[in-house]
Short mmCIF file of C-alpha atoms in Angstrom, two decimals:
data_model
loop_
_atom_site.label_atom_id
_atom_site.label_comp_id
_atom_site.label_asym_id
_atom_site.label_seq_id
_atom_site.Cartn_x
_atom_site.Cartn_y
_atom_site.Cartn_z
CA UNK A 27 26.59 -37.37 33.08
CA UNK A 28 27.03 -38.74 36.58
CA UNK A 29 29.66 -41.39 37.13
CA UNK A 30 28.92 -43.54 40.16
CA UNK A 31 30.06 -46.89 41.46
CA UNK A 32 28.45 -48.47 44.50
CA UNK A 33 28.97 -51.64 46.43
CA UNK A 34 26.51 -53.20 48.84
CA UNK A 35 25.64 -56.43 50.53
CA UNK A 36 22.15 -57.42 51.70
CA UNK A 37 22.51 -55.42 54.92
CA UNK A 38 24.45 -52.26 54.16
CA UNK A 39 25.98 -49.94 51.63
CA UNK A 40 29.66 -50.79 51.78
CA UNK A 41 30.83 -47.91 49.69
CA UNK A 42 29.99 -45.54 46.89
CA UNK A 43 32.04 -43.31 44.67
CA UNK A 44 30.04 -40.63 42.85
CA UNK A 45 31.16 -37.80 40.60
CA UNK A 46 28.25 -35.53 39.70
CA UNK A 47 29.44 -34.57 36.28
CA UNK A 48 32.13 -37.00 35.23
CA UNK A 49 33.99 -35.68 32.20
CA UNK A 50 35.69 -38.81 30.98
CA UNK A 51 33.95 -42.05 31.85
CA UNK A 52 36.31 -44.13 29.76
CA UNK A 53 39.40 -42.97 31.62
CA UNK A 54 37.81 -42.98 35.06
CA UNK A 55 35.36 -45.88 35.34
CA UNK A 56 37.77 -48.80 35.89
CA UNK A 57 39.90 -46.62 38.18
CA UNK A 58 36.80 -45.80 40.27
CA UNK A 59 35.85 -49.49 40.48
CA UNK A 60 39.38 -50.38 41.52
CA UNK A 61 39.54 -47.63 44.15
CA UNK A 62 36.23 -48.61 45.68
CA UNK A 63 37.13 -52.31 45.91
CA UNK A 64 40.47 -51.47 47.52
CA UNK A 65 38.82 -49.05 49.93
CA UNK A 66 36.44 -51.71 51.25
CA UNK A 67 39.09 -54.41 51.00
CA UNK A 68 37.13 -56.64 48.66
CA UNK A 69 38.27 -58.66 45.66
CA UNK A 70 36.32 -58.51 42.41
CA UNK A 71 35.97 -62.31 42.55
CA UNK A 72 34.03 -62.01 45.82
CA UNK A 73 31.14 -60.17 44.17
CA UNK A 74 27.89 -62.12 43.72
CA UNK A 75 26.62 -60.03 40.85
CA UNK A 76 26.93 -56.87 38.82
CA UNK A 77 24.18 -54.30 38.25
CA UNK A 78 24.50 -51.57 35.68
CA UNK A 79 22.47 -48.48 34.80
CA UNK A 80 21.10 -48.94 31.29
CA UNK A 81 20.13 -45.33 30.59
CA UNK A 82 18.77 -43.26 29.03
CA UNK A 83 21.59 -40.73 29.08
CA UNK A 84 24.69 -39.84 27.11
CA UNK A 85 24.98 -42.57 24.45
CA UNK A 86 28.74 -42.82 24.83
CA UNK A 87 28.62 -42.81 28.63
CA UNK A 88 26.02 -45.60 28.61
CA UNK A 89 28.07 -47.72 26.22
CA UNK A 90 31.14 -47.43 28.44
CA UNK A 91 29.17 -48.42 31.55
CA UNK A 92 27.21 -51.24 29.94
CA UNK A 93 30.18 -52.69 28.01
CA UNK A 94 32.37 -52.59 31.11
CA UNK A 95 29.69 -54.34 33.19
CA UNK A 96 29.03 -56.95 30.46
CA UNK A 97 32.73 -57.76 30.11
CA UNK A 98 33.24 -57.93 33.89
CA UNK A 99 30.26 -60.30 34.25
CA UNK A 100 31.51 -62.43 31.35
CA UNK A 101 35.11 -62.60 32.61
CA UNK A 102 34.12 -63.37 36.19
CA UNK A 103 31.15 -65.59 35.26
CA UNK A 104 28.92 -63.54 37.57
CA UNK A 105 25.27 -62.69 36.96
CA UNK A 106 24.44 -59.28 35.51
CA UNK A 107 21.30 -57.15 35.80
CA UNK A 108 20.53 -53.98 33.89
CA UNK A 109 18.57 -51.26 35.69
CA UNK A 110 16.84 -48.45 33.75
CA UNK A 111 18.28 -45.17 35.03
CA UNK A 112 14.86 -43.50 35.33
CA UNK A 113 13.62 -46.41 37.49
CA UNK A 114 16.59 -45.95 39.79
CA UNK A 115 15.97 -42.23 40.05
CA UNK A 116 12.29 -42.75 40.90
CA UNK A 117 13.34 -44.93 43.86
CA UNK A 118 14.70 -41.81 45.54
CA UNK A 119 11.04 -41.20 46.49
CA UNK A 120 9.53 -44.66 47.03
CA UNK A 121 6.92 -43.56 49.57
CA UNK A 122 5.50 -40.26 48.31
CA UNK A 123 1.78 -39.85 47.49
CA UNK A 124 2.74 -37.61 44.62
CA UNK A 125 3.32 -38.55 41.04
CA UNK A 126 7.08 -39.08 40.57
CA UNK A 127 8.70 -37.74 37.43
CA UNK A 128 12.43 -38.10 36.85
CA UNK A 129 13.68 -36.02 33.93
CA UNK A 130 17.09 -36.28 32.33
CA UNK A 131 18.56 -33.78 29.90
CA UNK A 132 18.45 -35.34 26.43
CA UNK A 133 19.93 -32.25 24.66
CA UNK A 134 18.21 -30.81 21.57
CA UNK A 135 15.70 -29.13 23.93
CA UNK A 136 14.35 -32.51 24.97
CA UNK A 137 14.23 -34.63 28.12
CA UNK A 138 14.05 -38.33 28.85
CA UNK A 139 11.24 -39.04 31.30
CA UNK A 140 8.74 -41.53 32.69
CA UNK A 141 6.02 -41.38 35.35
CA UNK A 142 6.00 -43.42 38.56
CA UNK A 143 3.65 -43.91 41.48
CA UNK A 144 4.37 -45.43 44.87
CA UNK A 145 2.65 -48.71 45.75
CA UNK A 146 3.52 -48.20 49.39
CA UNK A 147 6.88 -49.95 49.07
CA UNK A 148 8.41 -48.92 45.83
CA UNK A 149 7.98 -46.49 42.95
CA UNK A 150 6.21 -48.37 40.15
CA UNK A 151 6.48 -47.15 36.59
CA UNK A 152 3.10 -46.23 35.06
CA UNK A 153 4.22 -44.91 31.64
CA UNK A 154 6.64 -45.72 28.84
CA UNK A 155 10.13 -44.26 28.79
CA UNK A 156 9.91 -41.17 26.64
CA UNK A 157 12.00 -38.55 24.94
CA UNK A 158 10.48 -35.19 23.99
CA UNK A 159 10.08 -31.56 24.95
CA UNK A 160 9.40 -30.61 28.58
CA UNK A 161 6.05 -29.21 27.39
CA UNK A 162 4.98 -32.67 26.31
CA UNK A 163 5.79 -33.99 29.79
CA UNK A 164 3.97 -31.15 31.55
CA UNK A 165 0.90 -31.55 29.35
CA UNK A 166 0.15 -34.90 30.98
CA UNK A 167 0.36 -33.71 34.59
CA UNK A 168 -2.88 -32.85 36.46
CA UNK A 169 -1.86 -33.59 40.04
CA UNK A 170 0.85 -32.90 42.65
CA UNK A 171 4.18 -34.17 41.36
CA UNK A 172 7.79 -34.42 42.47
CA UNK A 173 10.50 -33.88 39.86
CA UNK A 174 14.09 -34.97 40.02
CA UNK A 175 17.04 -35.53 37.72
CA UNK A 176 19.56 -33.36 35.90
CA UNK A 177 16.77 -32.00 33.68
CA UNK A 178 15.95 -29.70 36.60
CA UNK A 179 19.14 -27.75 35.97
CA UNK A 180 17.62 -26.57 32.70
CA UNK A 181 13.86 -26.73 33.22
CA UNK A 182 13.02 -26.12 36.90
CA UNK A 183 11.85 -22.51 36.41
CA UNK A 184 9.93 -23.57 33.31
CA UNK A 185 8.11 -26.27 35.29
CA UNK A 186 7.31 -23.88 38.14
CA UNK A 187 5.80 -21.44 35.65
CA UNK A 188 3.58 -24.15 34.19
CA UNK A 189 2.55 -26.08 37.31
CA UNK A 190 2.99 -23.60 40.18
CA UNK A 191 2.53 -25.21 43.59
CA UNK A 192 1.69 -28.58 42.14
CA UNK A 193 5.39 -29.19 41.47
CA UNK A 194 7.99 -30.05 44.08
CA UNK A 195 11.64 -30.52 43.27
CA UNK A 196 14.20 -32.89 44.71
CA UNK A 197 17.21 -31.33 46.39
CA UNK A 198 20.50 -31.78 44.51
CA UNK A 199 21.59 -34.70 46.72
CA UNK A 200 18.53 -36.67 45.58
CA UNK A 201 18.73 -35.74 41.94
CA UNK A 202 21.56 -37.86 40.52
CA UNK A 203 21.55 -41.59 39.81
CA UNK A 204 23.71 -43.39 42.37
CA UNK A 205 25.70 -46.59 42.10
CA UNK A 206 24.54 -47.79 45.52
CA UNK A 207 20.89 -47.60 44.50
CA UNK A 208 21.57 -49.31 41.16
CA UNK A 209 23.27 -52.09 43.15
CA UNK A 210 20.30 -52.31 45.55
CA UNK A 211 17.77 -52.59 42.71
CA UNK A 212 20.02 -55.16 41.05
CA UNK A 213 20.14 -57.16 44.26
CA UNK A 214 16.31 -57.23 44.41
CA UNK A 215 16.23 -58.76 40.93
CA UNK A 216 18.97 -61.28 41.72
CA UNK A 217 17.09 -62.38 44.85
CA UNK A 218 14.12 -63.12 42.57
CA UNK A 219 16.45 -65.26 40.42
CA UNK A 220 15.98 -62.67 37.69
CA UNK A 221 19.03 -61.73 35.61
CA UNK A 222 20.02 -60.54 32.14
CA UNK A 223 22.16 -62.19 29.49
CA UNK A 224 25.55 -60.41 29.42
CA UNK A 225 25.98 -61.18 25.72
CA UNK A 226 22.80 -59.50 24.51
CA UNK A 227 22.46 -56.74 27.13
CA UNK A 228 22.47 -53.27 25.53
CA UNK A 229 21.80 -49.74 26.77
CA UNK A 230 18.28 -48.36 26.91
CA UNK A 231 18.83 -45.48 24.49
CA UNK A 232 15.11 -44.48 24.21
CA UNK A 233 16.14 -42.19 21.33
CA UNK A 234 17.10 -43.65 17.98
CA UNK A 235 20.20 -42.48 16.13
CA UNK A 236 19.86 -39.31 14.00
CA UNK A 237 20.57 -41.33 10.87
CA UNK A 238 17.60 -43.62 11.54
CA UNK A 239 15.30 -40.68 12.31
CA UNK A 240 16.32 -38.81 9.12
CA UNK A 241 16.01 -41.98 7.08
CA UNK A 242 12.43 -42.39 8.15
CA UNK A 243 11.54 -38.74 7.51
CA UNK A 244 13.09 -38.67 4.04
CA UNK B 3 52.69 -66.91 24.13
CA UNK B 4 49.02 -66.22 23.44
CA UNK B 5 47.56 -62.72 23.05
CA UNK B 6 43.84 -61.93 22.81
CA UNK B 7 43.29 -59.01 20.42
CA UNK B 8 40.18 -56.82 20.28
CA UNK B 9 39.38 -54.32 17.53
CA UNK B 10 36.40 -51.99 17.13
CA UNK B 11 37.83 -48.84 15.57
CA UNK B 12 35.31 -48.49 12.78
CA UNK B 13 32.38 -50.67 11.75
CA UNK B 14 33.78 -54.18 12.23
CA UNK B 15 33.66 -55.87 15.62
CA UNK B 16 36.64 -58.21 15.80
CA UNK B 17 38.57 -60.44 18.18
CA UNK B 18 41.43 -62.85 17.60
CA UNK B 19 43.88 -65.11 19.38
CA UNK B 20 47.45 -65.10 18.08
CA UNK B 21 50.44 -67.11 19.26
CA UNK B 22 53.90 -65.53 19.37
CA UNK B 23 52.83 -62.66 17.14
CA UNK B 24 52.45 -64.77 14.01
CA UNK B 25 50.33 -67.89 14.41
CA UNK B 26 46.65 -67.03 14.07
CA UNK B 27 44.57 -69.43 16.19
CA UNK B 28 41.34 -67.55 15.53
CA UNK B 29 40.33 -64.37 13.73
CA UNK B 30 36.66 -63.51 14.16
CA UNK B 31 35.15 -60.50 12.40
CA UNK B 32 31.53 -59.46 12.53
CA UNK B 33 30.96 -57.09 9.65
CA UNK B 34 28.26 -54.45 10.05
CA UNK B 35 28.09 -53.65 6.33
CA UNK B 36 24.43 -54.66 6.06
CA UNK B 37 23.44 -52.10 8.73
CA UNK B 38 25.24 -49.20 7.04
CA UNK B 39 24.52 -50.05 3.43
CA UNK B 40 21.27 -48.14 3.10
CA UNK B 41 22.92 -44.95 4.38
CA UNK B 42 25.69 -45.22 1.76
CA UNK B 43 28.40 -45.02 4.39
CA UNK B 44 29.25 -45.76 7.97
CA UNK B 45 26.99 -44.09 10.53
CA UNK B 46 29.11 -43.68 13.68
CA UNK B 47 26.21 -43.90 16.15
CA UNK B 48 24.89 -47.08 14.55
CA UNK B 49 28.39 -48.58 14.47
CA UNK B 50 28.85 -47.88 18.18
CA UNK B 51 25.49 -49.46 19.04
CA UNK B 52 26.26 -52.57 17.01
CA UNK B 53 29.63 -52.95 18.71
CA UNK B 54 27.95 -53.15 22.15
CA UNK B 55 25.55 -55.79 20.80
CA UNK B 56 28.27 -57.91 19.21
CA UNK B 57 31.38 -57.51 21.33
CA UNK B 58 31.01 -60.41 23.78
CA UNK B 59 29.75 -62.83 21.11
CA UNK B 60 32.81 -62.03 18.99
CA UNK B 61 35.29 -62.35 21.87
CA UNK B 62 33.71 -65.60 23.04
CA UNK B 63 33.81 -67.06 19.54
CA UNK B 64 37.47 -66.07 19.12
CA UNK B 65 38.37 -67.91 22.33
CA UNK B 66 36.31 -70.98 21.41
CA UNK B 67 37.70 -71.19 17.88
CA UNK B 68 41.21 -70.98 19.31
CA UNK B 69 40.25 -73.74 21.74
CA UNK B 70 41.22 -71.71 24.80
CA UNK B 71 39.59 -69.93 27.74
CA UNK B 72 40.22 -66.50 29.25
CA UNK B 73 42.76 -68.19 31.55
CA UNK B 74 45.14 -68.71 28.68
CA UNK B 75 46.09 -65.41 27.01
CA UNK B 76 49.15 -63.72 28.49
CA UNK B 77 47.77 -60.24 27.74
CA UNK B 78 44.84 -58.38 26.18
CA UNK B 79 45.70 -56.15 23.21
CA UNK B 80 43.18 -53.58 22.02
CA UNK B 81 42.97 -50.85 19.41
CA UNK B 82 42.80 -47.44 21.12
CA UNK B 83 43.56 -45.16 18.14
CA UNK B 84 42.90 -43.90 15.55
CA UNK B 85 39.26 -44.39 14.65
CA UNK B 86 35.70 -43.42 15.52
CA UNK B 87 35.88 -42.64 19.23
CA UNK B 88 32.42 -44.04 20.00
CA UNK B 89 33.39 -47.30 18.31
CA UNK B 90 36.86 -47.51 19.84
CA UNK B 91 35.41 -47.02 23.34
CA UNK B 92 33.37 -50.24 23.15
CA UNK B 93 36.35 -52.50 22.41
CA UNK B 94 38.48 -50.54 24.85
CA UNK B 95 35.93 -50.79 27.69
CA UNK B 96 35.58 -54.54 27.13
CA UNK B 97 39.35 -55.05 26.99
CA UNK B 98 39.94 -53.07 30.17
CA UNK B 99 37.24 -54.97 32.06
CA UNK B 100 38.58 -58.36 30.92
CA UNK B 101 42.18 -57.42 31.69
CA UNK B 102 41.21 -56.10 35.13
CA UNK B 103 38.92 -59.02 36.01
CA UNK B 104 41.47 -61.64 34.93
CA UNK B 105 44.53 -59.70 36.14
CA UNK B 106 46.20 -59.61 32.75
CA UNK B 107 48.26 -56.83 31.23
CA UNK B 108 46.40 -54.44 28.93
CA UNK B 109 48.21 -53.32 25.79
CA UNK B 110 46.87 -50.40 23.76
CA UNK B 111 47.61 -50.83 20.06
CA UNK B 112 47.77 -48.24 17.31
CA UNK B 113 45.53 -49.45 14.49
CA UNK B 114 47.78 -48.07 11.73
CA UNK B 115 50.89 -49.70 13.16
CA UNK B 116 48.91 -52.93 13.31
CA UNK B 117 47.91 -52.71 9.63
CA UNK B 118 51.55 -52.24 8.69
CA UNK B 119 52.39 -55.19 10.96
CA UNK B 120 50.17 -57.46 8.83
CA UNK B 121 53.10 -57.72 6.42
CA UNK B 122 55.47 -58.86 9.17
CA UNK B 123 52.93 -61.48 10.18
CA UNK B 124 52.80 -63.09 6.77
CA UNK B 125 56.40 -62.45 5.72
CA UNK B 126 58.67 -63.32 8.64
CA UNK B 127 61.73 -62.43 6.53
CA UNK B 128 60.40 -58.92 5.75
CA UNK B 129 63.31 -56.54 5.47
CA UNK B 130 63.59 -53.41 7.63
CA UNK B 131 63.69 -50.56 7.21
CA UNK B 132 61.01 -50.45 4.55
CA UNK B 133 58.25 -48.13 3.42
CA UNK B 134 54.60 -48.83 4.00
CA UNK B 135 51.58 -47.23 2.38
CA UNK B 136 48.52 -47.69 4.59
CA UNK B 137 45.39 -47.07 2.54
CA UNK B 138 41.85 -47.59 3.79
CA UNK B 139 38.45 -45.96 4.22
CA UNK B 140 39.83 -43.90 7.08
CA UNK B 141 43.53 -43.49 6.35
CA UNK B 142 46.11 -42.71 3.71
CA UNK B 143 49.57 -42.73 5.24
CA UNK B 144 53.11 -43.15 4.05
CA UNK B 145 55.22 -44.59 6.83
CA UNK B 146 58.91 -45.43 7.19
CA UNK B 147 59.01 -48.67 9.17
CA UNK B 148 62.13 -49.44 11.22
CA UNK B 149 60.72 -52.42 13.14
CA UNK B 150 57.24 -53.75 14.01
CA UNK B 151 57.05 -51.16 16.78
CA UNK B 152 59.15 -48.27 15.43
CA UNK B 153 58.21 -45.99 12.57
CA UNK B 154 58.16 -42.48 11.20
CA UNK B 155 55.18 -40.97 9.36
CA UNK B 156 56.34 -39.26 6.17
CA UNK B 157 52.98 -37.96 5.04
CA UNK B 158 49.26 -38.47 4.97
CA UNK B 159 46.07 -37.18 3.45
CA UNK B 160 45.16 -33.55 4.00
CA UNK B 161 41.45 -34.25 3.54
CA UNK B 162 39.65 -37.47 2.51
CA UNK B 163 41.28 -40.87 2.83
CA UNK B 164 41.57 -42.65 -0.50
CA UNK B 165 39.02 -45.29 0.52
CA UNK B 166 36.68 -42.50 1.58
CA UNK B 167 36.86 -41.05 -1.95
CA UNK B 168 35.91 -44.50 -3.30
CA UNK B 169 32.97 -44.71 -0.88
CA UNK B 170 31.74 -41.21 -1.63
CA UNK B 171 31.89 -41.71 -5.41
CA UNK B 172 30.08 -45.03 -5.06
CA UNK B 173 27.43 -43.30 -2.95
CA UNK B 174 27.12 -40.48 -5.50
CA UNK B 175 26.60 -43.00 -8.30
CA UNK B 176 24.34 -45.23 -6.18
CA UNK B 177 26.66 -48.20 -6.56
CA UNK B 178 26.46 -49.47 -3.00
CA UNK B 179 28.73 -49.67 0.04
CA UNK B 180 31.62 -50.15 0.61
CA UNK B 181 32.71 -48.48 -2.63
CA UNK B 182 36.24 -49.90 -2.97
CA UNK B 183 35.54 -53.45 -4.15
CA UNK B 184 32.57 -52.34 -6.30
CA UNK B 185 34.52 -49.67 -8.16
CA UNK B 186 37.53 -51.97 -8.50
CA UNK B 187 35.35 -54.60 -10.17
CA UNK B 188 33.52 -52.21 -12.52
CA UNK B 189 36.71 -50.37 -13.47
CA UNK B 190 38.24 -53.58 -14.83
CA UNK B 191 36.10 -53.33 -17.95
CA UNK B 192 36.62 -49.58 -18.39
CA UNK B 193 39.18 -47.45 -20.21
CA UNK B 194 41.47 -45.75 -17.65
CA UNK B 195 42.50 -43.14 -20.25
CA UNK B 196 38.94 -42.15 -21.16
CA UNK B 197 38.89 -39.12 -18.86
CA UNK B 198 41.95 -37.21 -17.73
CA UNK B 199 41.18 -36.56 -14.07
CA UNK B 200 43.59 -34.48 -11.95
CA UNK B 201 46.40 -36.21 -10.03
CA UNK B 202 46.23 -34.13 -6.82
CA UNK B 203 49.56 -33.15 -5.21
CA UNK B 204 51.44 -35.42 -7.64
CA UNK B 205 54.34 -32.98 -7.80
CA UNK B 206 53.90 -31.31 -4.42
CA UNK B 207 57.41 -32.27 -3.35
CA UNK B 208 56.18 -33.77 -0.07
CA UNK B 209 54.45 -37.01 0.90
CA UNK B 210 51.00 -35.64 1.53
CA UNK B 211 47.88 -36.65 -0.34
CA UNK B 212 44.53 -35.06 -1.17
CA UNK B 213 41.58 -36.97 -2.57
CA UNK B 214 38.72 -34.59 -1.91
CA UNK B 215 39.40 -32.60 -5.11
CA UNK B 216 39.57 -35.75 -7.21
CA UNK B 217 36.24 -36.91 -5.82
CA UNK B 218 34.75 -33.49 -6.64
CA UNK B 219 36.21 -33.62 -10.17
CA UNK B 220 34.44 -36.94 -10.74
CA UNK B 221 31.08 -35.66 -9.48
CA UNK B 222 31.39 -32.43 -11.53
CA UNK B 223 32.22 -34.41 -14.61
CA UNK B 224 29.11 -36.53 -14.19
CA UNK B 225 26.85 -33.52 -13.55
CA UNK B 226 28.28 -31.62 -16.51
CA UNK B 227 27.86 -34.58 -18.83
CA UNK B 228 24.28 -35.00 -17.67
CA UNK B 229 23.54 -31.29 -18.19
CA UNK B 230 24.88 -31.55 -21.73
CA UNK B 231 22.96 -34.73 -22.34
CA UNK B 232 26.17 -36.71 -22.94
CA UNK B 233 26.30 -40.43 -22.27
CA UNK B 234 29.20 -41.58 -20.11
CA UNK B 235 30.21 -45.16 -19.71
CA UNK B 236 30.29 -45.70 -15.98
CA UNK B 237 33.11 -48.24 -16.29
CA UNK B 238 35.27 -45.68 -18.13
CA UNK B 239 34.53 -43.03 -15.53
CA UNK B 240 35.47 -45.37 -12.67
CA UNK B 241 38.56 -46.74 -14.42
CA UNK B 242 39.76 -43.17 -15.05
CA UNK B 243 39.14 -42.16 -11.42
CA UNK B 244 40.87 -45.26 -10.11
CA UNK B 245 43.86 -44.69 -12.39
CA UNK B 246 44.24 -41.12 -11.14
CA UNK B 247 44.14 -42.22 -7.49
CA UNK B 248 46.54 -45.12 -8.01
CA UNK B 249 48.97 -42.99 -10.03
CA UNK B 250 49.39 -40.59 -7.11
CA UNK B 251 49.68 -43.32 -4.49
CA UNK B 252 52.28 -45.28 -6.43
CA UNK B 253 54.29 -42.21 -7.48
CA UNK B 254 54.64 -40.99 -3.89
CA UNK B 255 55.51 -44.39 -2.52
CA UNK B 256 58.21 -44.85 -5.15
CA UNK B 257 59.61 -41.37 -4.63
CA UNK B 258 59.86 -42.02 -0.91
CA UNK B 259 61.54 -45.38 -1.51
CA UNK B 260 64.19 -43.60 -3.54
CA UNK B 261 64.75 -40.88 -0.96
CA UNK B 262 64.85 -43.33 1.95
CA UNK B 263 66.87 -45.84 -0.09
CA UNK B 264 64.81 -48.86 0.89
CA UNK B 265 64.58 -51.98 -1.22
CA UNK B 266 61.18 -53.14 0.07
CA UNK B 267 57.81 -51.39 -0.07
CA UNK B 268 54.59 -52.69 1.48
CA UNK B 269 50.91 -51.98 1.15
CA UNK B 270 48.44 -52.32 4.01
CA UNK B 271 44.85 -51.42 4.91
CA UNK B 272 41.61 -52.19 3.11
CA UNK B 273 42.54 -50.46 -0.15
CA UNK B 274 45.66 -52.67 -0.32
CA UNK B 275 43.15 -55.21 -1.66
CA UNK B 276 42.64 -53.01 -4.74
CA UNK B 277 43.70 -54.93 -7.82
CA UNK B 278 44.95 -51.96 -9.85
CA UNK B 279 47.06 -50.68 -6.93
CA UNK B 280 48.62 -54.11 -6.41
CA UNK B 281 49.25 -54.63 -10.13
CA UNK B 282 50.68 -51.16 -10.80
CA UNK B 283 52.96 -51.22 -7.79
CA UNK B 284 54.18 -54.73 -8.60
CA UNK B 285 55.01 -53.76 -12.18
CA UNK B 286 56.80 -50.54 -11.25
CA UNK B 287 58.55 -52.28 -8.40
CA UNK B 288 59.86 -54.94 -10.75
CA UNK B 289 61.24 -52.26 -13.10
CA UNK B 290 63.04 -50.57 -10.23
CA UNK B 291 64.25 -53.75 -8.53
CA UNK B 292 62.06 -53.11 -5.49
CA UNK B 293 60.49 -55.90 -3.50
CA UNK B 294 56.73 -55.31 -3.23
CA UNK B 295 54.87 -56.97 -0.36
CA UNK B 296 51.22 -56.87 0.57
CA UNK B 297 49.06 -58.83 3.00
CA UNK B 298 46.50 -61.49 2.10
CA UNK B 299 42.98 -60.11 1.69
CA UNK B 300 41.95 -61.34 5.15
CA UNK B 301 44.61 -59.21 6.84
CA UNK B 302 44.10 -56.11 4.66
CA UNK B 303 40.74 -55.17 6.07
CA UNK B 304 40.13 -54.41 9.74
CA UNK B 305 40.72 -57.43 11.95
CA UNK B 306 41.99 -58.23 15.42
CA UNK B 307 44.70 -60.72 14.43
CA UNK B 308 47.00 -57.84 13.52
CA UNK B 309 46.16 -56.19 16.86
CA UNK B 310 47.06 -59.34 18.80
CA UNK B 311 50.11 -59.86 16.57
CA UNK B 312 51.55 -56.43 17.17
CA UNK B 313 50.39 -56.65 20.80
CA UNK B 314 52.84 -59.52 21.25
CA UNK B 315 55.79 -57.37 20.16
CA UNK B 316 54.68 -54.48 22.35
CA UNK B 317 54.31 -56.89 25.28
CA UNK B 318 57.85 -58.19 24.73
CA UNK B 319 59.08 -54.62 24.60
CA UNK B 320 57.52 -54.02 28.03
CA UNK B 321 54.63 -51.83 26.90
CA UNK B 322 51.72 -51.87 29.40
CA UNK B 323 48.68 -49.62 29.32
CA UNK B 324 46.84 -48.30 32.35
CA UNK B 325 43.14 -48.68 33.12
CA UNK B 326 42.85 -44.99 32.26
CA UNK B 327 43.85 -45.60 28.63
CA UNK B 328 41.62 -43.41 26.49
CA UNK B 329 40.45 -43.68 22.89
CA UNK B 330 41.81 -41.20 20.39
CA UNK B 331 40.29 -40.26 17.05
CA UNK B 332 43.59 -39.17 15.58
CA UNK B 333 46.94 -40.73 15.13
CA UNK B 334 48.96 -38.51 17.49
CA UNK B 335 52.15 -40.48 17.07
#
């Protein structure tokens, strides 16, 4: 899962630190935050708010990110906003006429996904967040679409086979969630006086735990 | 000196404020038992999710009950091993973020050392060196304690922890979760000599334990009896199981006390609350002239007061953890 920390003000991206496939979020996250702040010569206390990607994604990775952000917001008494990762990914293509479909590898031959459409300014979500097979996603697509996300690493050829020329794919540089964009989307919410409660904020898992799924099937 | 302690190694989310390693100003524990009960045991993924939900509420309540703010603690102590990694990571991530944001030292604490420290907390005159038996749902360890922060592991379980055997038997018999207190209560009205269960590794010559075989012996016995249409009194079955487990624990602890020539032995961990274990060890200890010490019930089970308490001693010793501190499932002393 990507590890990314970004810092921006209302005019520019001040800095971003992104590792495409971060192996150990727990060991690296605070170090990355510290490095970025030092690099742009900013103190944590000077921040006006904290935005965090809520997922879906690796359960453990999400918990590390969300817990870190919650505890930072609580300790610094700064506002916090949670941004669904699929929403952030869709904003890589805010102006396309195509359907936008970010897909993230959910393991177990499944992907996390949602559909978005541009309103001329921004990609607006037009479906629920879902987890399921790639076939289930493809089933619903009748029109030109752009795919992005780490699900492409596994399913790009599969999608091409099913949709042919209808499907376009993001290049790798536009396929990973980025801290700078999470921060930007967070800023938009903060400007609207919209924020989350750090105490109750939790990841957007989309998928329930195996134990709960088995319990229901029993 | 105030230390904020955070603990999330298993299924309890906990935070505490302790002064000078002994005075507990607050000790907040949010038990998740109700969420795990229907599964008959702790579900790691559910435990991790609950920790994220509860962690800030618990920390905030610990500060408020202690009548302090985040300005006041000298350092943040947090459990980083051993335990369920997904669970540990929540407390650890919160502790790192708080320490970093408030520019306070971070101190990683070993959960097992902290359980053994519970006895120092409540018995300031506790003699060292002494022997400690840490028994819980996740651990069975015999440890030679030289000081609150120095120890040597003499042995541990090769398979299930003793508390795990209790939980699994309770699950098998549909008694509920956690199994320890339920079995302890039912066994009180049973005959411990009714069934002669094996005493695994009793004479192994080392300080290791094994409880998986004993658990299997109990389940086999029940299945066999059912197949033959025999009635078994559940209380007798549980009393006999409990006696077998306690016999091994006590025998090994006493043997080690002789070899290491200590005059004090301690119990710690959740199973230290077991009434038969306490009673048997106290009686045998009296016969042998050994001092037997165990923590109050509140400090037996997982809590953050022992984390903050031991954190104080580690702080004084100069121990500081980096922001790259990682969670570890195993002890790795």
